Short mmCIF file of C-alpha atoms in Angstrom, two decimals:
data_model
loop_
_atom_site.label_atom_id
_atom_site.label_comp_id
_atom_site.label_asym_id
_atom_site.label_seq_id
_atom_site.Cartn_x
_atom_site.Cartn_y
_atom_site.Cartn_z
CA MET Y 1 46.71 47.59 21.95
CA ASN Y 2 45.17 49.80 24.66
CA LYS Y 3 41.43 50.23 25.09
CA ARG Y 4 41.40 53.88 23.91
CA ASN Y 5 43.17 53.07 20.62
CA PHE Y 6 40.90 50.08 20.07
CA ILE Y 7 37.79 52.27 20.47
CA LEU Y 8 39.17 54.90 18.07
CA ILE Y 9 40.08 52.30 15.46
CA ALA Y 10 36.72 50.57 15.82
CA PHE Y 11 34.90 53.91 15.42
CA ALA Y 12 36.98 54.79 12.36
CA PHE Y 13 36.23 51.39 10.84
CA ILE Y 14 32.49 51.86 11.40
CA VAL Y 15 32.61 55.32 9.79
CA LEU Y 16 34.63 53.98 6.85
CA GLN Y 17 32.23 51.08 6.32
CA ALA Y 18 29.25 53.43 6.45
CA THR Y 19 30.93 55.75 3.94
CA LEU Y 20 31.73 52.91 1.58
CA LEU Y 21 28.22 51.53 1.96
CA ALA Y 22 26.74 54.94 1.20
CA GLN Y 23 28.99 55.27 -1.83
CA SER Y 24 28.09 51.81 -3.00
CA ASN Y 25 24.37 52.37 -2.50
CA SER Y 26 24.53 55.73 -4.24
CA LYS Y 27 26.05 54.08 -7.28
CA ALA Y 28 23.84 51.01 -7.39
CA VAL Y 29 21.43 51.09 -10.33
CA ALA Y 30 18.95 48.27 -10.81
CA PRO Y 31 18.93 46.46 -14.16
CA PRO Y 32 16.00 47.01 -16.56
CA GLU Y 33 12.79 45.05 -16.08
CA VAL Y 34 11.10 43.22 -18.94
CA ASN Y 35 8.45 45.91 -19.23
CA SER Y 36 11.23 48.43 -19.96
CA PHE Y 37 12.51 46.72 -23.11
CA ALA Y 38 9.77 44.39 -24.39
CA PRO Y 39 7.48 47.15 -25.77
CA ILE Y 40 10.44 48.86 -27.47
CA LEU Y 41 11.57 45.56 -28.97
CA GLY Y 42 8.09 44.90 -30.29
CA PHE Y 43 7.66 48.32 -31.86
CA LEU Y 44 11.14 48.52 -33.43
CA SER Y 45 10.60 45.14 -35.08
CA SER Y 46 7.00 45.76 -36.11
CA ASN Y 47 5.85 46.03 -39.71
CA TRP Y 48 5.54 49.78 -39.21
CA MET Y 49 9.32 50.03 -39.38
CA GLU Y 50 9.49 48.26 -42.75
CA GLY Y 51 12.65 46.37 -41.83
CA ARG Y 52 14.65 49.50 -40.81
CA GLU Y 53 17.00 49.42 -43.79
CA ALA Y 54 19.60 52.20 -43.66
CA GLY Y 55 18.66 55.22 -45.76
CA THR Y 56 15.03 54.17 -46.27
CA LYS Y 57 11.75 55.47 -44.85
CA GLY Y 58 11.71 52.63 -42.33
CA GLY Y 59 15.26 53.41 -41.26
CA PHE Y 60 14.45 57.07 -40.64
CA MET Y 61 11.27 56.20 -38.75
CA ALA Y 62 13.29 53.90 -36.49
CA ALA Y 63 15.84 56.67 -35.89
CA ASP Y 64 13.01 59.08 -34.98
CA TYR Y 65 11.58 56.54 -32.55
CA VAL Y 66 14.94 55.87 -30.86
CA SER Y 67 15.65 59.60 -30.49
CA SER Y 68 12.16 60.26 -29.08
CA MET Y 69 12.70 57.53 -26.47
CA MET Y 70 16.04 59.08 -25.49
CA GLN Y 71 14.31 62.42 -25.03
CA VAL Y 72 11.47 60.90 -22.99
CA PHE Y 73 13.95 59.07 -20.75
CA GLY Y 74 15.87 62.28 -20.06
CA LEU Y 75 19.13 61.69 -21.96
CA SER Y 76 20.95 64.76 -23.19
CA PRO Y 77 21.58 64.88 -26.95
CA PHE Y 78 25.17 64.05 -27.79
CA GLY Y 79 25.07 66.10 -30.98
CA ASP Y 80 27.14 65.79 -34.11
CA LYS Y 81 30.70 66.72 -33.17
CA LYS Y 82 31.80 67.09 -36.79
CA THR Y 83 29.07 69.46 -37.99
CA LYS Y 84 28.49 70.88 -34.47
CA LYS Y 85 24.76 70.34 -34.87
CA ALA Y 86 22.76 69.86 -31.70
CA GLY Y 87 20.31 67.01 -31.28
CA TYR Y 88 20.38 63.23 -31.08
CA PHE Y 89 21.19 62.61 -34.75
CA GLN Y 90 24.60 62.13 -36.29
CA ASP Y 91 23.87 62.41 -40.00
CA PHE Y 92 26.36 61.16 -42.58
CA GLU Y 93 26.52 59.87 -46.12
CA ILE Y 94 27.40 56.43 -47.33
CA VAL Y 95 27.98 55.42 -50.92
CA GLN Y 96 26.08 52.50 -52.39
CA TYR Y 97 27.44 50.96 -55.55
CA LYS Y 98 27.14 47.94 -57.78
CA THR Y 99 28.70 46.57 -60.94
CA LEU Y 100 26.51 47.22 -63.97
CA GLU Y 101 28.60 45.51 -66.65
CA SER Y 102 31.88 43.65 -66.87
CA SER Y 103 33.98 41.68 -69.30
CA LEU Y 104 36.97 39.39 -68.90
CA ALA Y 105 39.02 37.66 -71.60
CA PHE Y 106 42.22 35.72 -72.18
CA ILE Y 107 44.46 37.19 -74.87
CA GLU Y 108 46.57 34.55 -76.60
CA ARG Y 109 49.30 35.51 -79.04
CA ASP Y 110 51.89 33.76 -81.12
CA ALA Y 111 54.38 35.10 -83.67
CA ASN Y 112 51.75 35.67 -86.34
CA SER Y 113 48.34 35.98 -84.69
CA GLN Y 114 46.24 36.91 -81.70
CA SER Y 115 43.09 35.25 -80.37
CA VAL Y 116 40.63 36.39 -77.73
CA PHE Y 117 38.91 33.86 -75.46
CA GLN Y 118 35.94 35.71 -73.94
CA LEU Y 119 34.57 34.58 -70.56
CA ASN Y 120 30.93 34.89 -69.54
CA GLN Y 121 29.96 36.68 -66.33
CA GLY Y 122 27.89 34.48 -64.06
CA VAL Y 123 29.01 31.33 -65.83
CA ASP Y 124 32.81 31.51 -65.98
CA TYR Y 125 33.41 34.17 -63.36
CA LYS Y 126 31.90 36.35 -60.66
CA VAL Y 127 33.06 39.94 -60.26
CA SER Y 128 33.16 42.49 -57.46
CA ALA Y 129 34.59 45.98 -57.64
CA GLY Y 130 35.06 49.13 -55.62
CA VAL Y 131 33.25 52.42 -56.15
CA ASN Y 132 35.14 53.11 -59.37
CA GLY Y 133 35.10 51.23 -62.66
CA SER Y 134 38.24 50.45 -64.67
CA ASP Y 135 39.54 48.62 -67.74
CA ALA Y 136 42.95 47.36 -68.85
CA GLU Y 137 44.94 44.71 -70.67
CA ALA Y 138 47.97 43.35 -68.82
CA ALA Y 139 50.30 40.45 -68.13
CA VAL Y 140 49.36 37.97 -65.42
CA VAL Y 141 51.37 37.18 -62.27
CA PHE Y 142 50.77 34.32 -59.81
CA ALA Y 143 51.25 35.64 -56.26
CA GLY Y 144 50.51 32.56 -54.17
CA TYR Y 145 47.86 33.38 -51.59
CA GLY Y 146 48.35 37.13 -51.91
CA VAL Y 147 49.26 37.23 -48.23
CA VAL Y 148 51.61 39.70 -46.56
CA ALA Y 149 52.28 38.85 -42.90
CA ALA Y 150 55.54 40.43 -41.75
CA ASP Y 151 55.04 39.24 -38.16
CA LYS Y 152 55.04 35.66 -39.45
CA GLY Y 153 57.93 36.13 -41.87
CA TYR Y 154 55.73 35.50 -44.89
CA ASP Y 155 55.27 37.72 -47.97
CA ASP Y 156 53.88 36.47 -51.29
CA TYR Y 157 54.92 39.73 -52.95
CA LYS Y 158 58.55 39.65 -51.88
CA GLY Y 159 60.78 40.03 -54.92
CA MET Y 160 57.77 40.31 -57.26
CA ASP Y 161 56.99 43.26 -59.51
CA VAL Y 162 53.23 43.32 -60.01
CA LYS Y 163 52.82 47.00 -60.85
CA GLY Y 164 50.57 47.39 -63.87
CA LYS Y 165 49.80 43.64 -63.94
CA ILE Y 166 46.88 41.36 -63.11
CA VAL Y 167 47.53 39.28 -59.99
CA VAL Y 168 46.30 35.70 -59.56
CA VAL Y 169 45.97 34.40 -55.98
CA LEU Y 170 44.53 31.34 -54.28
CA ASP Y 171 41.82 31.44 -51.66
CA GLY Y 172 42.96 30.83 -48.09
CA PHE Y 173 46.45 30.78 -46.57
CA PRO Y 174 49.39 28.34 -46.36
CA GLY Y 175 48.14 25.17 -44.69
CA HIS Y 176 44.49 26.19 -44.57
CA GLY Y 177 43.44 22.71 -45.67
CA ASP Y 178 45.70 20.76 -43.28
CA THR Y 179 45.30 21.40 -39.55
CA THR Y 180 48.48 19.43 -38.80
CA SER Y 181 50.68 21.49 -41.11
CA ALA Y 182 53.29 24.09 -40.23
CA GLY Y 183 51.32 26.62 -42.25
CA TRP Y 184 48.14 26.08 -40.23
CA LYS Y 185 50.03 26.45 -36.96
CA THR Y 186 51.68 29.62 -38.23
CA PHE Y 187 48.54 31.35 -39.48
CA TRP Y 188 45.74 29.92 -37.38
CA LYS Y 189 47.21 29.54 -33.91
CA SER Y 190 45.81 32.96 -32.94
CA GLY Y 191 42.38 32.06 -34.32
CA SER Y 192 42.57 34.81 -36.93
CA GLU Y 193 42.58 34.56 -40.71
CA ALA Y 194 42.55 38.34 -41.20
CA PRO Y 195 45.80 38.32 -43.26
CA ALA Y 196 44.08 35.92 -45.68
CA SER Y 197 40.69 37.61 -45.99
CA ILE Y 198 39.60 38.62 -49.49
CA GLU Y 199 39.54 42.26 -48.40
CA THR Y 200 43.15 42.06 -47.27
CA LYS Y 201 44.23 40.23 -50.43
CA LEU Y 202 42.65 43.02 -52.50
CA GLN Y 203 44.37 45.74 -50.51
CA ASN Y 204 47.72 43.96 -50.76
CA ALA Y 205 47.38 43.71 -54.54
CA ARG Y 206 46.34 47.37 -54.84
CA ILE Y 207 49.15 48.60 -52.62
CA HIS Y 208 51.67 46.74 -54.79
CA GLY Y 209 50.30 48.39 -57.92
CA ALA Y 210 48.19 45.59 -59.44
CA LEU Y 211 45.34 46.50 -61.79
CA ALA Y 212 43.03 43.62 -60.90
CA LEU Y 213 42.87 40.47 -58.79
CA ILE Y 214 41.98 36.98 -60.02
CA LEU Y 215 40.86 34.73 -57.16
CA LEU Y 216 40.98 30.94 -57.58
CA ASP Y 217 40.04 27.87 -55.61
CA ALA Y 218 42.91 25.37 -55.85
CA GLU Y 219 40.57 22.37 -56.01
CA GLY Y 220 38.30 23.96 -58.62
CA LYS Y 221 35.19 23.75 -56.45
CA PHE Y 222 33.89 27.23 -57.21
CA GLU Y 223 31.20 27.31 -59.92
CA PRO Y 224 29.65 30.78 -60.46
CA PHE Y 225 26.60 29.54 -62.35
CA LYS Y 226 25.67 26.89 -59.78
CA GLN Y 227 26.16 29.37 -56.96
CA ALA Y 228 24.03 31.98 -58.72
CA GLN Y 229 21.24 29.44 -59.25
CA SER Y 230 21.42 28.36 -55.62
CA ASN Y 231 21.28 31.99 -54.48
CA ARG Y 232 18.30 32.69 -56.71
CA LEU Y 233 16.35 29.73 -55.34
CA LEU Y 234 17.12 30.79 -51.79
CA LEU Y 235 15.95 34.34 -52.46
CA GLN Y 236 12.73 33.07 -54.02
CA SER Y 237 12.09 31.07 -50.86
CA THR Y 238 12.75 33.68 -48.20
CA MET Y 239 11.17 31.51 -45.53
CA ASN Y 240 14.10 29.09 -45.85
CA SER Y 241 16.69 28.84 -43.10
CA VAL Y 242 19.93 30.77 -42.95
CA LYS Y 243 21.26 32.95 -45.76
CA ASN Y 244 24.51 31.92 -47.44
CA THR Y 245 25.81 35.22 -48.76
CA GLU Y 246 24.95 38.88 -48.61
CA GLU Y 247 23.93 38.85 -52.27
CA GLU Y 248 20.66 37.09 -51.59
CA TYR Y 249 19.51 40.22 -49.81
CA GLU Y 250 21.20 43.19 -51.43
CA GLU Y 251 22.43 44.09 -54.84
CA PHE Y 252 24.50 47.05 -53.65
CA TYR Y 253 27.74 47.27 -51.75
CA HIS Y 254 28.27 50.17 -49.37
CA THR Y 255 31.13 52.27 -48.06
CA LEU Y 256 31.94 55.57 -46.43
CA PRO Y 257 33.03 58.27 -48.89
CA ASN Y 258 36.81 58.48 -49.28
CA ASP Y 259 37.34 55.27 -47.31
CA THR Y 260 40.56 53.82 -48.70
CA ALA Y 261 39.29 50.31 -47.95
CA SER Y 262 36.66 50.79 -50.67
CA GLN Y 263 39.16 52.03 -53.24
CA VAL Y 264 39.77 48.49 -54.32
CA ILE Y 265 40.72 47.03 -57.67
CA PRO Y 266 38.29 44.68 -59.43
CA CYS Y 267 38.23 41.11 -58.18
CA PHE Y 268 37.29 38.30 -60.57
CA ARG Y 269 36.60 34.90 -59.08
CA LEU Y 270 37.05 32.22 -61.72
CA GLY Y 271 35.12 28.98 -62.04
CA SER Y 272 36.96 25.69 -62.52
CA SER Y 273 36.86 25.68 -66.34
CA ALA Y 274 38.24 29.21 -66.65
CA ALA Y 275 40.88 28.47 -64.02
CA LYS Y 276 42.11 25.45 -65.98
CA HIS Y 277 42.37 27.57 -69.11
CA LEU Y 278 44.35 30.19 -67.20
CA ILE Y 279 47.04 27.83 -65.91
CA SER Y 280 47.36 25.67 -69.00
CA GLY Y 281 50.90 25.74 -70.28
CA THR Y 282 52.30 27.47 -67.18
CA GLY Y 283 53.50 24.36 -65.37
CA ILE Y 284 51.75 25.53 -62.20
CA ASN Y 285 50.03 22.83 -60.15
CA PHE Y 286 47.87 24.45 -57.49
CA ILE Y 287 47.33 21.27 -55.47
CA GLY Y 288 51.07 20.67 -55.39
CA PHE Y 289 51.70 24.32 -54.54
CA GLU Y 290 49.30 24.15 -51.59
CA SER Y 291 50.84 20.94 -50.28
CA LYS Y 292 54.39 22.30 -50.51
CA THR Y 293 53.60 25.71 -49.04
CA ALA Y 294 51.70 24.14 -46.12
CA LYS Y 295 54.92 22.34 -45.14
CA THR Y 296 57.56 24.98 -45.93
CA VAL Y 297 55.53 28.17 -45.29
CA LEU Y 298 57.63 29.73 -48.05
CA PRO Y 299 56.18 31.85 -50.90
CA ALA Y 300 56.52 30.61 -54.49
CA SER Y 301 55.14 33.43 -56.64
CA GLN Y 302 55.97 33.62 -60.35
CA LEU Y 303 55.15 35.36 -63.62
CA MET Y 304 52.72 33.35 -65.73
CA LYS Y 305 54.65 33.40 -68.99
CA ASP Y 306 52.77 34.35 -72.14
CA LYS Y 307 49.55 34.95 -70.20
CA THR Y 308 47.68 38.20 -70.85
CA MET Y 309 44.16 39.17 -69.83
CA ARG Y 310 41.81 42.02 -70.67
CA PHE Y 311 39.02 43.27 -68.40
CA SER Y 312 36.53 46.09 -68.01
CA VAL Y 313 34.15 46.97 -65.18
CA MET Y 314 31.41 49.62 -65.21
CA VAL Y 315 30.14 50.66 -61.77
CA LYS Y 316 27.08 52.64 -60.67
CA SER Y 317 27.47 54.55 -57.39
CA GLU Y 318 25.31 57.05 -55.51
CA PRO Y 319 25.31 58.66 -52.06
CA ILE Y 320 22.54 58.03 -49.50
CA LEU Y 321 21.90 59.76 -46.17
CA VAL Y 322 21.85 57.71 -42.97
CA ARG Y 323 22.03 58.58 -39.27
CA ASN Y 324 23.29 57.34 -35.93
CA VAL Y 325 21.28 58.22 -32.82
CA LEU Y 326 23.31 59.33 -29.80
CA GLY Y 327 22.40 60.38 -26.28
CA ILE Y 328 24.54 61.03 -23.21
CA ILE Y 329 24.30 61.04 -19.43
CA PRO Y 330 27.02 63.46 -18.27
CA GLY Y 331 29.32 62.02 -15.64
CA LYS Y 332 31.33 63.51 -12.81
CA ASP Y 333 34.50 63.14 -14.89
CA LYS Y 334 33.69 64.93 -18.14
CA THR Y 335 36.92 63.73 -19.78
CA LYS Y 336 36.20 59.98 -19.71
CA TYR Y 337 33.54 57.93 -21.48
CA ILE Y 338 31.87 54.55 -21.59
CA VAL Y 339 29.86 53.80 -24.74
CA LEU Y 340 26.93 51.37 -24.86
CA GLY Y 341 25.67 50.58 -28.33
CA GLY Y 342 23.71 48.37 -30.65
CA HIS Y 343 22.76 48.90 -34.28
CA TYR Y 344 19.11 49.55 -35.11
CA ASP Y 345 19.22 49.00 -38.88
CA HIS Y 346 18.24 45.78 -40.64
CA LEU Y 347 17.53 44.45 -44.15
CA GLY Y 348 14.32 46.24 -45.11
CA THR Y 349 11.84 44.57 -47.45
CA HIS Y 350 12.48 42.08 -50.28
CA ASN Y 351 10.08 40.38 -52.66
CA GLY Y 352 7.12 41.60 -50.62
CA HIS Y 353 8.48 40.24 -47.34
CA ILE Y 354 9.41 42.42 -44.37
CA PHE Y 355 12.63 41.45 -42.65
CA ASN Y 356 11.62 42.65 -39.17
CA GLY Y 357 14.96 41.94 -37.50
CA SER Y 358 13.70 41.48 -33.94
CA ASP Y 359 16.78 39.71 -32.63
CA ASP Y 360 19.03 41.33 -35.25
CA ASN Y 361 19.09 43.89 -33.87
CA ALA Y 362 16.01 45.43 -32.35
CA SER Y 363 17.07 43.42 -29.30
CA GLY Y 364 20.37 45.27 -28.91
CA ALA Y 365 18.82 48.68 -29.64
CA SER Y 366 15.94 48.15 -27.21
CA GLY Y 367 18.33 46.80 -24.59
CA MET Y 368 20.45 49.93 -24.97
CA LEU Y 369 17.37 52.15 -24.55
CA ALA Y 370 16.19 50.20 -21.49
CA LEU Y 371 19.59 50.66 -19.85
CA ALA Y 372 19.52 54.36 -20.76
CA LYS Y 373 16.11 54.70 -19.14
CA THR Y 374 17.21 52.91 -15.98
CA TRP Y 375 20.31 55.06 -15.54
CA ALA Y 376 18.68 58.34 -16.51
CA GLU Y 377 15.78 57.83 -14.10
CA SER Y 378 17.93 56.56 -11.23
CA GLY Y 379 19.16 60.03 -10.28
CA VAL Y 380 22.69 58.62 -10.00
CA GLN Y 381 25.39 60.64 -11.70
CA PRO Y 382 27.86 58.14 -13.14
CA ALA Y 383 31.58 58.51 -12.46
CA CYS Y 384 32.17 59.31 -16.16
CA ASN Y 385 30.10 60.18 -19.23
CA LEU Y 386 27.81 57.44 -20.55
CA ILE Y 387 27.11 57.58 -24.28
CA PHE Y 388 24.13 55.54 -25.46
CA ALA Y 389 24.41 54.83 -29.18
CA SER Y 390 22.23 53.26 -31.83
CA TRP Y 391 24.16 52.72 -35.04
CA SER Y 392 22.99 52.73 -38.63
CA GLY Y 393 24.69 50.98 -41.54
CA GLU Y 394 25.87 47.93 -39.59
CA GLU Y 395 24.34 45.58 -42.15
CA GLU Y 396 26.17 47.54 -44.87
CA GLY Y 397 29.57 47.01 -43.23
CA LEU Y 398 29.67 48.53 -39.70
CA LEU Y 399 29.54 51.98 -41.29
CA GLY Y 400 27.72 53.86 -38.52
CA SER Y 401 30.11 52.85 -35.76
CA GLN Y 402 33.07 53.35 -38.09
CA TYR Y 403 31.91 56.90 -38.83
CA PHE Y 404 31.46 57.59 -35.11
CA VAL Y 405 34.97 56.53 -34.09
CA GLU Y 406 36.48 58.51 -36.96
CA GLN Y 407 34.55 61.70 -36.20
CA MET Y 408 33.95 61.54 -32.45
CA ASN Y 409 36.52 64.18 -31.37
CA ILE Y 410 37.28 62.02 -28.36
CA LYS Y 411 40.72 60.56 -27.80
CA PRO Y 412 40.45 56.75 -28.01
CA LYS Y 413 42.30 56.42 -24.69
CA ASP Y 414 39.49 58.38 -23.01
CA ILE Y 415 36.91 55.72 -23.92
CA LEU Y 416 37.29 53.25 -21.08
CA LEU Y 417 35.02 50.60 -22.59
CA TYR Y 418 32.63 49.98 -25.46
CA ILE Y 419 29.79 47.56 -24.70
CA ASN Y 420 28.15 46.14 -27.82
CA MET Y 421 24.82 44.30 -27.90
CA ASP Y 422 23.99 42.48 -31.13
CA MET Y 423 21.39 39.68 -31.11
CA ILE Y 424 20.71 39.12 -27.40
CA SER Y 425 17.20 37.62 -27.33
CA ARG Y 426 17.37 34.15 -28.91
CA SER Y 427 19.22 30.84 -28.68
CA VAL Y 428 20.76 28.45 -31.18
CA ILE Y 429 18.89 25.17 -31.71
CA GLU Y 430 21.65 23.21 -29.95
CA ASP Y 431 21.21 25.35 -26.81
CA THR Y 432 18.40 23.27 -25.30
CA THR Y 433 18.85 24.96 -21.92
CA ARG Y 434 18.57 28.40 -23.61
CA ARG Y 435 21.37 29.65 -21.37
CA GLN Y 436 24.34 30.08 -23.69
CA LEU Y 437 25.86 33.56 -23.86
CA SER Y 438 28.89 34.67 -25.87
CA ILE Y 439 30.96 37.60 -24.65
CA GLY Y 440 33.82 38.73 -26.87
CA THR Y 441 36.82 40.67 -25.58
CA ARG Y 442 40.33 41.52 -26.70
CA THR Y 443 43.22 39.21 -25.83
CA SER Y 444 44.77 41.80 -23.52
CA ASP Y 445 41.64 42.47 -21.45
CA LYS Y 446 41.79 39.58 -19.02
CA TYR Y 447 40.23 41.70 -16.25
CA ILE Y 448 37.07 42.12 -18.36
CA ARG Y 449 36.72 38.37 -18.80
CA GLU Y 450 37.17 37.83 -15.05
CA MET Y 451 34.55 40.50 -14.43
CA ALA Y 452 32.13 38.70 -16.74
CA LYS Y 453 32.67 35.41 -14.89
CA LYS Y 454 32.09 37.05 -11.53
CA ASN Y 455 28.94 38.85 -12.65
CA ASN Y 456 27.58 35.65 -14.19
CA SER Y 457 28.02 33.81 -10.89
CA THR Y 458 25.70 36.29 -9.16
CA LEU Y 459 22.74 35.40 -11.41
CA SER Y 460 20.11 33.09 -9.93
CA HIS Y 461 20.40 31.05 -13.12
CA PRO Y 462 23.94 31.62 -14.49
CA PHE Y 463 24.70 31.49 -18.20
CA ILE Y 464 26.89 28.93 -19.92
CA LEU Y 465 29.53 31.44 -20.95
CA ASP Y 466 31.49 31.42 -24.17
CA LEU Y 467 34.30 33.91 -23.60
CA TRP Y 468 35.96 34.39 -26.97
CA ASP Y 469 38.75 36.48 -28.44
CA VAL Y 470 37.66 39.11 -30.98
CA THR Y 471 41.18 39.50 -32.39
CA GLY Y 472 41.02 39.32 -36.16
CA HIS Y 473 37.22 39.25 -36.23
CA SER Y 474 34.81 41.94 -37.40
CA GLY Y 475 31.33 40.49 -37.07
CA SER Y 476 29.68 43.50 -35.46
CA ASP Y 477 30.19 47.13 -34.43
CA TYR Y 478 32.76 46.24 -31.75
CA ALA Y 479 35.33 46.00 -34.58
CA SER Y 480 35.18 49.76 -35.19
CA PHE Y 481 36.33 50.27 -31.60
CA THR Y 482 38.98 47.55 -31.50
CA ALA Y 483 40.44 49.21 -34.61
CA LYS Y 484 41.08 52.24 -32.37
CA ASN Y 485 42.55 50.07 -29.58
CA ILE Y 486 39.52 50.60 -27.32
CA PRO Y 487 38.54 47.83 -24.84
CA ILE Y 488 35.25 46.14 -25.73
CA MET Y 489 32.68 43.66 -24.52
CA THR Y 490 30.35 42.32 -27.21
CA TYR Y 491 27.28 40.32 -26.17
CA ASN Y 492 25.52 37.74 -28.38
CA THR Y 493 23.22 34.81 -27.60
CA GLY Y 494 23.68 32.78 -30.78
CA LEU Y 495 23.14 32.58 -34.53
CA HIS Y 496 19.75 30.90 -34.93
CA ASN Y 497 17.96 29.65 -38.04
CA ASP Y 498 15.73 32.72 -38.25
CA TYR Y 499 18.76 34.95 -38.76
CA HIS Y 500 18.21 37.29 -41.73
CA THR Y 501 14.83 35.76 -42.59
CA PRO Y 502 11.29 37.17 -42.21
CA ARG Y 503 10.84 34.76 -39.26
CA ASP Y 504 12.97 36.95 -36.98
CA ILE Y 505 9.99 38.52 -35.19
CA SER Y 506 9.48 39.68 -31.60
CA ALA Y 507 7.03 36.84 -30.85
CA ASN Y 508 10.04 34.50 -30.91
CA ALA Y 509 12.12 36.54 -28.45
CA ASP Y 510 13.19 34.98 -25.15
CA LEU Y 511 12.49 37.96 -22.87
CA VAL Y 512 13.73 36.21 -19.72
CA LYS Y 513 17.09 35.46 -21.32
CA MET Y 514 17.36 38.98 -22.72
CA GLY Y 515 16.61 40.39 -19.26
CA ASP Y 516 19.45 38.36 -17.77
CA VAL Y 517 21.82 39.55 -20.51
CA LEU Y 518 20.96 43.13 -19.55
CA LYS Y 519 21.65 42.28 -15.92
CA MET Y 520 25.12 41.16 -17.00
CA VAL Y 521 25.64 44.35 -19.02
CA ASN Y 522 24.44 46.52 -16.15
CA SER Y 523 26.69 44.78 -13.63
CA SER Y 524 29.70 45.21 -15.90
CA LEU Y 525 28.88 48.87 -16.40
CA MET Y 526 28.63 49.49 -12.66
CA GLU Y 527 31.85 47.65 -11.92
CA VAL Y 528 33.82 49.65 -14.48
CA LEU Y 529 32.35 52.89 -13.16
CA ASN Y 530 33.23 51.95 -9.58
CA ASN Y 531 36.83 51.24 -10.52
CA ILE Y 532 37.77 54.25 -12.60
CA PRO Y 533 41.28 55.30 -11.52
CA GLY Y 534 41.25 58.58 -9.61
CA LYS Y 535 37.46 58.88 -9.43
#
């Protein structure tokens, strides 16, 4: 290489390096400091907010506060794309409903007579229903686990006519009680039990024309009365540790209007005594059925001869108004988006106690606002649009994020990433180092997991990372986005013993750990922005 060419190449390299450095510096945005999120965390989880329950005074005050912070920080309002209203609020209705009354009975007939064996709610059975009540008398069909999994070659409804009948199914899936079985390896190898969830069992029964679902535990361990008593004691002692079921905290179920997932048939869960009465004379042995199906992974559904049941369910339902809060920093590419979100709602007040919900999830909402402030005040225009979102209705079933993805008027492929923050300021008791961090991603997004590892290594005190697969899971608002095939990262620091109790207050927050989580989020955000194809 001659001297002249060497000088030209060296000069070009220096210019290129300077250009890249300038580009890099122009895009570098520092992560939020503690004083950016700690005051917001404290105020959102204060008694003033009355627990931020969706649709309540406290929930609306929290929404007002989040929107005012977005305005102060300089975010543009995203508006409501469905109603075309300007502003930071996306208002929508959810339906809250509960079962007022129910009845369930066995009808036994012979050639000359009929007898009715009436069951008692709360003692013999527990009932849940959709937004609509119903009543019927019908024959009973045993449909195994009520599972339909075409990809695994398994269908409990194959060859069965359940239209206009009451379907009986077992809890779980083939092999769920034997980790060495063929059934376990078939259904659990991906770490997902979604095909065997109660919600999926209900939808399968409804789709096949069933009138109601009877859910049984093969070993007869379920006792409605004992569970109800246990729940009542736990509710009366709200300073106890972790909740067991949603019912200790709410008497209503919630759904979006016209959501087909809520148009479910009634589900009756029988206690052991009622279950024994149901199968008497049928020749069905549930323990034997489970053992056989775990090995063969073959359905064995059958009509329960001479078994008839009668049921009725009366439901109360009413609409309530709730709102998401949405701001945006417009990017250079107006056609692409990254969404950062965390729900702001919590459980409200119960029995005179305020469920402040500092970690769950004032932490995620305040972290989102701190990141919004940092980016808005940096003067850096991101490579694509950044939507900062605070969801309502997460505690009621991810309803705010679900509504957003259904009404957003953005093609799912144009959302490059959704970053979810839900409970990012505490540690589980076992985490004595207080450095565990879970980051959930989809199976296909290996590059995101590698990015998380790299960003973690740059911290002065790296986290102990738990990189897990969200496939088949729906524990937070990320699930609304994975349902639309959108890449996600969901951040969580652990399920502690103050979860869903009045002890979840900001005084217990680990602000140093939360700050490092936000550093991780910020680094991931910058890396995605710096690698947008064609930017």
